[in-house]
């Protein structure tokens, strides 16, 4: 642990950037304080949790297609409660995020700012086409989340900038999230998948898929999206989409999982996501039974492992 930090707690959003010269923002502290314990030299901190004029946890914009504006400095648990089912993929991700205690502290802003390819709120936000509102000394600017993520531990934040909010175009009702980890709770993702789509009489539209821990940043699965867009999920379509995922991702071996295991899990997660169409948007062509694929691999010991007979590896 490094020595005591100097902590300032501004009351106004407009005061923050001036205080950030040479200091780090801190919100929930669930990542930063762990870094400090490990010796990171964060001696000067600006606490973002006392801002009286911070955005509310959730604001729904007016108009025929309202967007969801999520606070970046409110605890994830509070934001998800406020959403009340309006963003199923984020709610699913929050359910598997750390523990209730961590969710009561951790923020979406802190999760995005870590730049981790394993940050669990990023896949649902990326699949939903989220835009990050960044506050700096000269006011606010907006960046699509996809551009904001630059690489492992690297995001598009300039000196004295911080994340104020995240705007999500209203996501369709059909969406979800699955995570693979070494255990069911308090586990860093080996990989994770968020999806959203509309199923019009069994035909998928506006398909958006995003996967974490398979590349330097969380990535959209554009090849798989293209295989699914405008189609009914027959076994052949599912097979083509699952095969396309292998070209969309670039996993590596690391302490948590091998690249090969991640590739099999990627196939398994997409298969599970496509299987969910059965429950949420019934259509005879989209059942687990119909999606059965040729056997080439077996499942492992991990309790959340989605790999099963039928998952393919490129
Ligand atoms: C036991 C445990 C379990 C965990 N499990 C998970 C998990 O399942 N999934 C997961 O994704 N993460 C997990 N984490 C990591 C961590 O909780 C998350 O990354 C969390 O979202 C960080 O948010 P925070 O508000 O606590 O950030 P902080 O710790 O306050 O800050 C993290 C980083 O972001 C910066 N920062 C914070 N807020 C802002 C802002 N608004 N603008 C700009 N920069 C900012 C800080 O300077 C720091 O660099 C876990 C951590 C612990 C300790």
GROMACS .gro file of C-alpha atoms and ligand atoms in nm:
model
  367
    1UNK     CA    1   0.000   0.000   0.000
    2UNK     CA    2   0.130   0.349  -0.085
    3UNK     CA    3   0.111   0.635   0.170
    4UNK     CA    4  -0.205   0.837   0.242
    5UNK     CA    5  -0.368   1.010  -0.054
    6UNK     CA    6  -0.486   1.370  -0.070
    7UNK     CA    7  -0.861   1.357  -0.143
    8UNK     CA    8  -1.076   1.649  -0.254
    9UNK     CA    9  -1.455   1.623  -0.285
   10UNK     CA   10  -1.597   1.889  -0.518
   11UNK     CA   11  -1.968   1.974  -0.496
   12UNK     CA   12  -2.010   2.104  -0.852
   13UNK     CA   13  -1.951   1.936  -1.190
   14UNK     CA   14  -1.787   2.257  -1.314
   15UNK     CA   15  -1.519   2.237  -1.044
   16UNK     CA   16  -1.386   1.890  -1.129
   17UNK     CA   17  -1.159   1.947  -1.429
   18UNK     CA   18  -0.966   2.227  -1.259
   19UNK     CA   19  -0.890   1.985  -0.975
   20UNK     CA   20  -0.776   1.703  -1.203
   21UNK     CA   21  -0.438   1.854  -1.297
   22UNK     CA   22  -0.201   1.593  -1.149
   23UNK     CA   23  -0.485   1.412  -0.970
   24UNK     CA   24  -0.691   1.102  -1.050
   25UNK     CA   25  -1.070   1.088  -1.042
   26UNK     CA   26  -1.212   0.830  -0.804
   27UNK     CA   27  -1.575   0.716  -0.792
   28UNK     CA   28  -1.654   0.380  -0.628
   29UNK     CA   29  -1.285   0.315  -0.565
   30UNK     CA   30  -1.337  -0.058  -0.630
   31UNK     CA   31  -1.064  -0.063  -0.893
   32UNK     CA   32  -0.847   0.234  -0.799
   33UNK     CA   33  -0.812   0.147  -0.431
   34UNK     CA   34  -0.710  -0.207  -0.528
   35UNK     CA   35  -0.444  -0.053  -0.754
   36UNK     CA   36  -0.324   0.165  -0.465
   37UNK     CA   37  -0.301  -0.136  -0.239
   38UNK     CA   38  -0.084  -0.296  -0.507
   39UNK     CA   39   0.146   0.007  -0.500
   40UNK     CA   40   0.009   0.237  -0.772
   41UNK     CA   41   0.120   0.595  -0.694
   42UNK     CA   42  -0.221   0.767  -0.691
   43UNK     CA   43  -0.141   1.031  -0.427
   44UNK     CA   44  -0.395   1.292  -0.524
   45UNK     CA   45  -0.760   1.197  -0.581
   46UNK     CA   46  -1.074   1.383  -0.683
   47UNK     CA   47  -1.387   1.215  -0.545
   48UNK     CA   48  -1.673   1.226  -0.799
   49UNK     CA   49  -1.939   1.094  -0.562
   50UNK     CA   50  -2.030   1.421  -0.388
   51UNK     CA   51  -2.138   1.619  -0.696
   52UNK     CA   52  -2.471   1.779  -0.612
   53UNK     CA   53  -2.543   1.868  -0.976
   54UNK     CA   54  -2.434   1.533  -1.123
   55UNK     CA   55  -2.679   1.379  -1.370
   56UNK     CA   56  -2.952   1.166  -1.209
   57UNK     CA   57  -2.891   0.789  -1.228
   58UNK     CA   58  -3.123   0.773  -1.531
   59UNK     CA   59  -3.278   1.037  -1.757
   60UNK     CA   60  -3.507   0.933  -2.042
   61UNK     CA   61  -3.505   1.189  -2.323
   62UNK     CA   62  -3.827   1.318  -2.477
   63UNK     CA   63  -3.940   1.234  -2.830
   64UNK     CA   64  -4.070   0.939  -3.028
   65UNK     CA   65  -3.751   0.734  -2.983
   66UNK     CA   66  -3.627   0.826  -2.637
   67UNK     CA   67  -3.265   0.764  -2.539
   68UNK     CA   68  -3.148   0.652  -2.197
   69UNK     CA   69  -2.892   0.885  -2.037
   70UNK     CA   70  -2.708   0.691  -1.764
   71UNK     CA   71  -2.505   0.862  -1.494
   72UNK     CA   72  -2.138   0.765  -1.507
   73UNK     CA   73  -2.086   0.852  -1.140
   74UNK     CA   74  -2.384   0.677  -0.977
   75UNK     CA   75  -2.344   0.322  -0.847
   76UNK     CA   76  -2.424   0.055  -1.104
   77UNK     CA   77  -2.688  -0.096  -0.872
   78UNK     CA   78  -2.871   0.238  -0.858
   79UNK     CA   79  -2.858   0.288  -1.236
   80UNK     CA   80  -2.990  -0.062  -1.307
   81UNK     CA   81  -3.272  -0.019  -1.053
   82UNK     CA   82  -3.372   0.306  -1.223
   83UNK     CA   83  -3.372   0.134  -1.564
   84UNK     CA   84  -3.642  -0.103  -1.436
   85UNK     CA   85  -3.608  -0.350  -1.723
   86UNK     CA   86  -3.557  -0.094  -2.002
   87UNK     CA   87  -3.211  -0.226  -2.096
   88UNK     CA   88  -3.214  -0.604  -2.046
   89UNK     CA   89  -2.855  -0.667  -2.159
   90UNK     CA   90  -2.714  -0.419  -1.905
   91UNK     CA   91  -2.936  -0.561  -1.631
   92UNK     CA   92  -2.809  -0.911  -1.713
   93UNK     CA   93  -2.448  -0.786  -1.706
   94UNK     CA   94  -2.505  -0.615  -1.371
   95UNK     CA   95  -2.648  -0.936  -1.228
   96UNK     CA   96  -2.314  -1.108  -1.294
   97UNK     CA   97  -2.099  -0.807  -1.202
   98UNK     CA   98  -1.892  -0.871  -0.888
   99UNK     CA   99  -2.120  -0.879  -0.580
  100UNK     CA  100  -2.404  -0.663  -0.449
  101UNK     CA  101  -2.156  -0.478  -0.222
  102UNK     CA  102  -1.931  -0.390  -0.518
  103UNK     CA  103  -2.231  -0.296  -0.735
  104UNK     CA  104  -2.341  -0.058  -0.460
  105UNK     CA  105  -2.011   0.132  -0.503
  106UNK     CA  106  -1.878   0.069  -0.855
  107UNK     CA  107  -1.980   0.304  -1.136
  108UNK     CA  108  -2.016   0.275  -1.511
  109UNK     CA  109  -1.767   0.564  -1.550
  110UNK     CA  110  -1.507   0.374  -1.349
  111UNK     CA  111  -1.573   0.057  -1.545
  112UNK     CA  112  -1.528   0.234  -1.882
  113UNK     CA  113  -1.224   0.434  -1.768
  114UNK     CA  114  -1.029   0.121  -1.673
  115UNK     CA  115  -1.016   0.040  -2.046
  116UNK     CA  116  -1.027  -0.328  -1.958
  117UNK     CA  117  -1.133  -0.569  -2.234
  118UNK     CA  118  -1.297  -0.764  -1.949
  119UNK     CA  119  -1.507  -0.472  -1.816
  120UNK     CA  120  -1.856  -0.617  -1.792
  121UNK     CA  121  -2.070  -0.311  -1.863
  122UNK     CA  122  -1.892  -0.249  -2.194
  123UNK     CA  123  -2.040  -0.527  -2.415
  124UNK     CA  124  -2.404  -0.424  -2.356
  125UNK     CA  125  -2.319  -0.057  -2.397
  126UNK     CA  126  -2.118  -0.121  -2.715
  127UNK     CA  127  -2.389  -0.342  -2.864
  128UNK     CA  128  -2.639  -0.066  -2.791
  129UNK     CA  129  -2.432   0.199  -2.972
  130UNK     CA  130  -2.364   0.401  -2.656
  131UNK     CA  131  -2.210   0.748  -2.666
  132UNK     CA  132  -1.984   0.871  -2.385
  133UNK     CA  133  -2.025   1.226  -2.255
  134UNK     CA  134  -1.685   1.357  -2.151
  135UNK     CA  135  -1.639   1.666  -1.940
  136UNK     CA  136  -1.319   1.875  -1.960
  137UNK     CA  137  -1.189   2.220  -1.883
  138UNK     CA  138  -1.351   2.357  -2.201
  139UNK     CA  139  -1.693   2.198  -2.151
  140UNK     CA  140  -1.838   1.872  -2.281
  141UNK     CA  141  -1.770   1.653  -2.583
  142UNK     CA  142  -1.921   1.326  -2.696
  143UNK     CA  143  -1.747   1.013  -2.826
  144UNK     CA  144  -1.902   0.691  -2.954
  145UNK     CA  145  -1.799   0.420  -2.708
  146UNK     CA  146  -1.639   0.224  -2.991
  147UNK     CA  147  -1.398   0.514  -3.058
  148UNK     CA  148  -1.347   0.583  -2.687
  149UNK     CA  149  -1.190   0.239  -2.632
  150UNK     CA  150  -0.834   0.264  -2.763
  151UNK     CA  151  -0.667  -0.053  -2.633
  152UNK     CA  152  -0.595  -0.245  -2.315
  153UNK     CA  153  -0.607   0.009  -2.029
  154UNK     CA  154  -0.623   0.293  -2.283
  155UNK     CA  155  -0.925   0.516  -2.342
  156UNK     CA  156  -0.979   0.850  -2.513
  157UNK     CA  157  -0.957   1.072  -2.204
  158UNK     CA  158  -0.733   1.378  -2.234
  159UNK     CA  159  -0.574   1.555  -1.936
  160UNK     CA  160  -0.836   1.691  -1.691
  161UNK     CA  161  -1.119   1.504  -1.869
  162UNK     CA  162  -1.362   1.265  -1.698
  163UNK     CA  163  -1.678   1.075  -1.787
  164UNK     CA  164  -2.003   1.241  -1.691
  165UNK     CA  165  -2.268   1.024  -1.856
  166UNK     CA  166  -2.336   0.754  -2.114
  167UNK     CA  167  -2.623   0.782  -2.361
  168UNK     CA  168  -2.788   0.474  -2.503
  169UNK     CA  169  -3.029   0.491  -2.797
  170UNK     CA  170  -3.337   0.310  -2.664
  171UNK     CA  171  -3.243  -0.058  -2.694
  172UNK     CA  172  -3.496  -0.306  -2.834
  173UNK     CA  173  -3.673  -0.522  -2.579
  174UNK     CA  174  -3.484  -0.832  -2.692
  175UNK     CA  175  -3.131  -0.845  -2.561
  176UNK     CA  176  -2.916  -1.023  -2.313
  177UNK     CA  177  -2.572  -1.091  -2.176
  178UNK     CA  178  -2.376  -1.401  -2.079
  179UNK     CA  179  -2.042  -1.420  -1.902
  180UNK     CA  180  -1.796  -1.705  -1.865
  181UNK     CA  181  -1.583  -1.705  -1.551
  182UNK     CA  182  -1.414  -1.946  -1.316
  183UNK     CA  183  -1.715  -1.937  -1.081
  184UNK     CA  184  -2.067  -1.797  -1.077
  185UNK     CA  185  -2.000  -1.481  -0.872
  186UNK     CA  186  -1.711  -1.241  -0.812
  187UNK     CA  187  -1.532  -1.365  -1.122
  188UNK     CA  188  -1.341  -1.169  -1.385
  189UNK     CA  189  -1.474  -1.264  -1.727
  190UNK     CA  190  -1.288  -1.518  -1.937
  191UNK     CA  191  -1.512  -1.375  -2.203
  192UNK     CA  192  -1.860  -1.230  -2.229
  193UNK     CA  193  -2.120  -1.156  -2.494
  194UNK     CA  194  -2.398  -0.899  -2.516
  195UNK     CA  195  -2.662  -0.910  -2.786
  196UNK     CA  196  -2.963  -0.717  -2.897
  197UNK     CA  197  -3.198  -0.755  -3.190
  198UNK     CA  198  -3.559  -0.733  -3.297
  199UNK     CA  199  -3.723  -1.057  -3.404
  200UNK     CA  200  -4.002  -0.973  -3.651
  201UNK     CA  201  -4.198  -1.294  -3.703
  202UNK     CA  202  -3.874  -1.486  -3.649
  203UNK     CA  203  -3.662  -1.263  -3.878
  204UNK     CA  204  -3.376  -1.088  -3.694
  205UNK     CA  205  -3.332  -0.714  -3.751
  206UNK     CA  206  -3.087  -0.457  -3.609
  207UNK     CA  207  -2.859  -0.733  -3.485
  208UNK     CA  208  -2.586  -0.606  -3.255
  209UNK     CA  209  -2.332  -0.833  -3.087
  210UNK     CA  210  -2.035  -0.732  -2.869
  211UNK     CA  211  -1.782  -0.959  -2.701
  212UNK     CA  212  -1.525  -0.894  -2.428
  213UNK     CA  213  -1.184  -1.048  -2.351
  214UNK     CA  214  -1.124  -1.165  -2.707
  215UNK     CA  215  -0.927  -0.867  -2.842
  216UNK     CA  216  -0.740  -0.560  -2.709
  217UNK     CA  217  -1.079  -0.392  -2.653
  218UNK     CA  218  -1.436  -0.519  -2.633
  219UNK     CA  219  -1.536  -0.568  -2.999
  220UNK     CA  220  -1.849  -0.575  -3.212
  221UNK     CA  221  -1.894  -0.909  -3.390
  222UNK     CA  222  -1.967  -0.758  -3.728
  223UNK     CA  223  -1.914  -1.074  -3.933
  224UNK     CA  224  -2.161  -1.267  -3.719
  225UNK     CA  225  -2.405  -0.975  -3.721
  226UNK     CA  226  -2.400  -0.977  -4.104
  227UNK     CA  227  -2.475  -1.350  -4.112
  228UNK     CA  228  -2.782  -1.300  -3.891
  229UNK     CA  229  -2.923  -0.968  -4.014
  230UNK     CA  230  -3.254  -1.007  -4.196
  231UNK     CA  231  -3.257  -1.385  -4.156
  232UNK     CA  232  -3.451  -1.651  -3.969
  233UNK     CA  233  -3.227  -1.851  -3.741
  234UNK     CA  234  -3.216  -2.187  -3.916
  235UNK     CA  235  -2.938  -2.434  -3.829
  236UNK     CA  236  -2.743  -2.325  -4.140
  237UNK     CA  237  -2.771  -1.955  -4.047
  238UNK     CA  238  -2.667  -2.026  -3.688
  239UNK     CA  239  -2.373  -2.231  -3.810
  240UNK     CA  240  -2.257  -1.952  -4.043
  241UNK     CA  241  -2.285  -1.690  -3.766
  242UNK     CA  242  -2.097  -1.904  -3.516
  243UNK     CA  243  -1.823  -1.967  -3.775
  244UNK     CA  244  -1.804  -1.593  -3.852
  245UNK     CA  245  -1.736  -1.513  -3.487
  246UNK     CA  246  -1.402  -1.689  -3.521
  247UNK     CA  247  -1.288  -1.423  -3.770
  248UNK     CA  248  -1.431  -1.140  -3.557
  249UNK     CA  249  -1.219  -1.221  -3.251
  250UNK     CA  250  -0.847  -1.234  -3.174
  251UNK     CA  251  -0.812  -1.395  -2.833
  252UNK     CA  252  -0.481  -1.458  -2.663
  253UNK     CA  253  -0.359  -1.703  -2.401
  254UNK     CA  254  -0.341  -1.542  -2.057
  255UNK     CA  255  -0.362  -1.635  -1.689
  256UNK     CA  256  -0.738  -1.680  -1.705
  257UNK     CA  257  -0.791  -1.885  -2.021
  258UNK     CA  258  -0.626  -2.004  -2.339
  259UNK     CA  259  -0.705  -1.857  -2.679
  260UNK     CA  260  -0.842  -2.195  -2.789
  261UNK     CA  261  -1.080  -2.219  -2.494
  262UNK     CA  262  -1.199  -1.864  -2.557
  263UNK     CA  263  -1.271  -1.952  -2.920
  264UNK     CA  264  -1.484  -2.247  -2.812
  265UNK     CA  265  -1.661  -2.035  -2.551
  266UNK     CA  266  -1.728  -1.765  -2.810
  267UNK     CA  267  -1.908  -2.022  -3.022
  268UNK     CA  268  -2.095  -2.153  -2.719
  269UNK     CA  269  -2.209  -1.809  -2.605
  270UNK     CA  270  -2.346  -1.716  -2.945
  271UNK     CA  271  -2.525  -2.049  -2.965
  272UNK     CA  272  -2.684  -1.976  -2.627
  273UNK     CA  273  -2.782  -1.625  -2.734
  274UNK     CA  274  -2.951  -1.761  -3.046
  275UNK     CA  275  -3.124  -2.022  -2.832
  276UNK     CA  276  -3.274  -1.741  -2.624
  277UNK     CA  277  -3.482  -1.638  -2.923
  278UNK     CA  278  -3.692  -1.943  -2.849
  279UNK     CA  279  -3.791  -1.819  -2.504
  280UNK     CA  280  -3.829  -1.448  -2.572
  281UNK     CA  281  -3.957  -1.452  -2.931
  282UNK     CA  282  -4.107  -1.793  -3.004
  283UNK     CA  283  -4.046  -1.921  -3.354
  284UNK     CA  284  -4.024  -2.285  -3.453
  285UNK     CA  285  -3.699  -2.238  -3.647
  286UNK     CA  286  -3.509  -2.106  -3.347
  287UNK     CA  287  -3.500  -2.372  -3.081
  288UNK     CA  288  -3.202  -2.526  -2.909
  289UNK     CA  289  -3.287  -2.852  -3.082
  290UNK     CA  290  -3.271  -2.698  -3.426
  291UNK     CA  291  -2.938  -2.531  -3.347
  292UNK     CA  292  -2.761  -2.860  -3.268
  293UNK     CA  293  -2.436  -2.869  -3.464
  294UNK     CA  294  -2.180  -3.142  -3.537
  295UNK     CA  295  -1.980  -3.254  -3.235
  296UNK     CA  296  -1.617  -3.141  -3.231
  297UNK     CA  297  -1.551  -3.040  -2.869
  298UNK     CA  298  -1.652  -3.115  -2.513
  299UNK     CA  299  -1.743  -2.898  -2.215
  300UNK     CA  300  -1.502  -2.827  -1.928
  301UNK     CA  301  -1.526  -2.801  -1.551
  302UNK     CA  302  -1.610  -2.430  -1.528
  303UNK     CA  303  -1.958  -2.376  -1.382
  304UNK     CA  304  -2.043  -2.110  -1.639
  305UNK     CA  305  -1.882  -2.285  -1.937
  306UNK     CA  306  -2.105  -2.262  -2.245
  307UNK     CA  307  -1.897  -2.506  -2.451
  308UNK     CA  308  -2.092  -2.814  -2.549
  309UNK     CA  309  -2.117  -3.067  -2.821
  310UNK     CA  310  -2.157  -2.871  -3.140
  311UNK     CA  311  -1.929  -2.577  -3.072
  312UNK     CA  312  -1.678  -2.528  -3.347
  313UNK     CA  313  -1.327  -2.390  -3.360
  314UNK     CA  314  -1.185  -2.233  -3.673
  315LIG     C1  315  -1.403  -0.783  -0.563
  315LIG     C2  316  -1.412  -0.713  -0.698
  315LIG     C3  317  -1.488  -0.770  -0.798
  315LIG     C4  318  -1.497  -0.708  -0.922
  315LIG     N1  319  -1.574  -0.767  -1.020
  315LIG     C5  320  -1.589  -0.705  -1.138
  315LIG     C6  321  -1.673  -0.763  -1.238
  315LIG     O1  322  -1.738  -0.867  -1.219
  315LIG     N2  323  -1.681  -0.700  -1.358
  315LIG     C7  324  -1.612  -0.586  -1.384
  315LIG     O2  325  -1.623  -0.534  -1.495
  315LIG     N3  326  -1.532  -0.529  -1.291
  315LIG     C8  327  -1.519  -0.585  -1.169
  315LIG     N4  328  -1.439  -0.529  -1.074
  315LIG     C9  329  -1.362  -0.406  -1.106
  315LIG    C10  330  -1.433  -0.276  -1.066
  315LIG     O3  331  -1.530  -0.298  -0.964
  315LIG    C11  332  -1.502  -0.210  -1.186
  315LIG     O4  333  -1.411  -0.183  -1.289
  315LIG    C12  334  -1.579  -0.084  -1.147
  315LIG     O5  335  -1.675  -0.053  -1.246
  315LIG    C13  336  -1.491   0.037  -1.127
  315LIG     O6  337  -1.575   0.145  -1.094
  315LIG     P1  338  -1.539   0.243  -0.975
  315LIG     O7  339  -1.643   0.348  -0.973
  315LIG     O8  340  -1.520   0.167  -0.849
  315LIG     O9  341  -1.400   0.300  -1.027
  315LIG     P2  342  -1.277   0.355  -0.942
  315LIG    O10  343  -1.209   0.243  -0.871
  315LIG    O11  344  -1.319   0.473  -0.861
  315LIG    O12  345  -1.185   0.406  -1.062
  315LIG    C14  346  -1.136   0.314  -1.159
  315LIG    C15  347  -1.057   0.392  -1.265
  315LIG    O13  348  -1.145   0.476  -1.338
  315LIG    C16  349  -1.111   0.614  -1.317
  315LIG     N5  350  -1.242   0.678  -1.306
  315LIG    C17  351  -1.341   0.652  -1.215
  315LIG     N6  352  -1.450   0.722  -1.246
  315LIG    C18  353  -1.421   0.796  -1.354
  315LIG    C19  354  -1.495   0.889  -1.433
  315LIG     N7  355  -1.625   0.918  -1.409
  315LIG     N8  356  -1.431   0.948  -1.537
  315LIG    C20  357  -1.304   0.917  -1.566
  315LIG     N9  358  -1.229   0.830  -1.497
  315LIG    C21  359  -1.288   0.769  -1.393
  315LIG    C22  360  -1.023   0.620  -1.196
  315LIG    O14  361  -0.931   0.727  -1.202
  315LIG    C23  362  -0.951   0.485  -1.207
  315LIG    O15  363  -0.846   0.493  -1.300
  315LIG    C24  364  -1.427  -0.586  -0.947
  315LIG    C25  365  -1.352  -0.528  -0.844
  315LIG    C26  366  -1.343  -0.591  -0.720
  315LIG    C27  367  -1.263  -0.526  -0.612
   0.00000   0.00000   0.00000
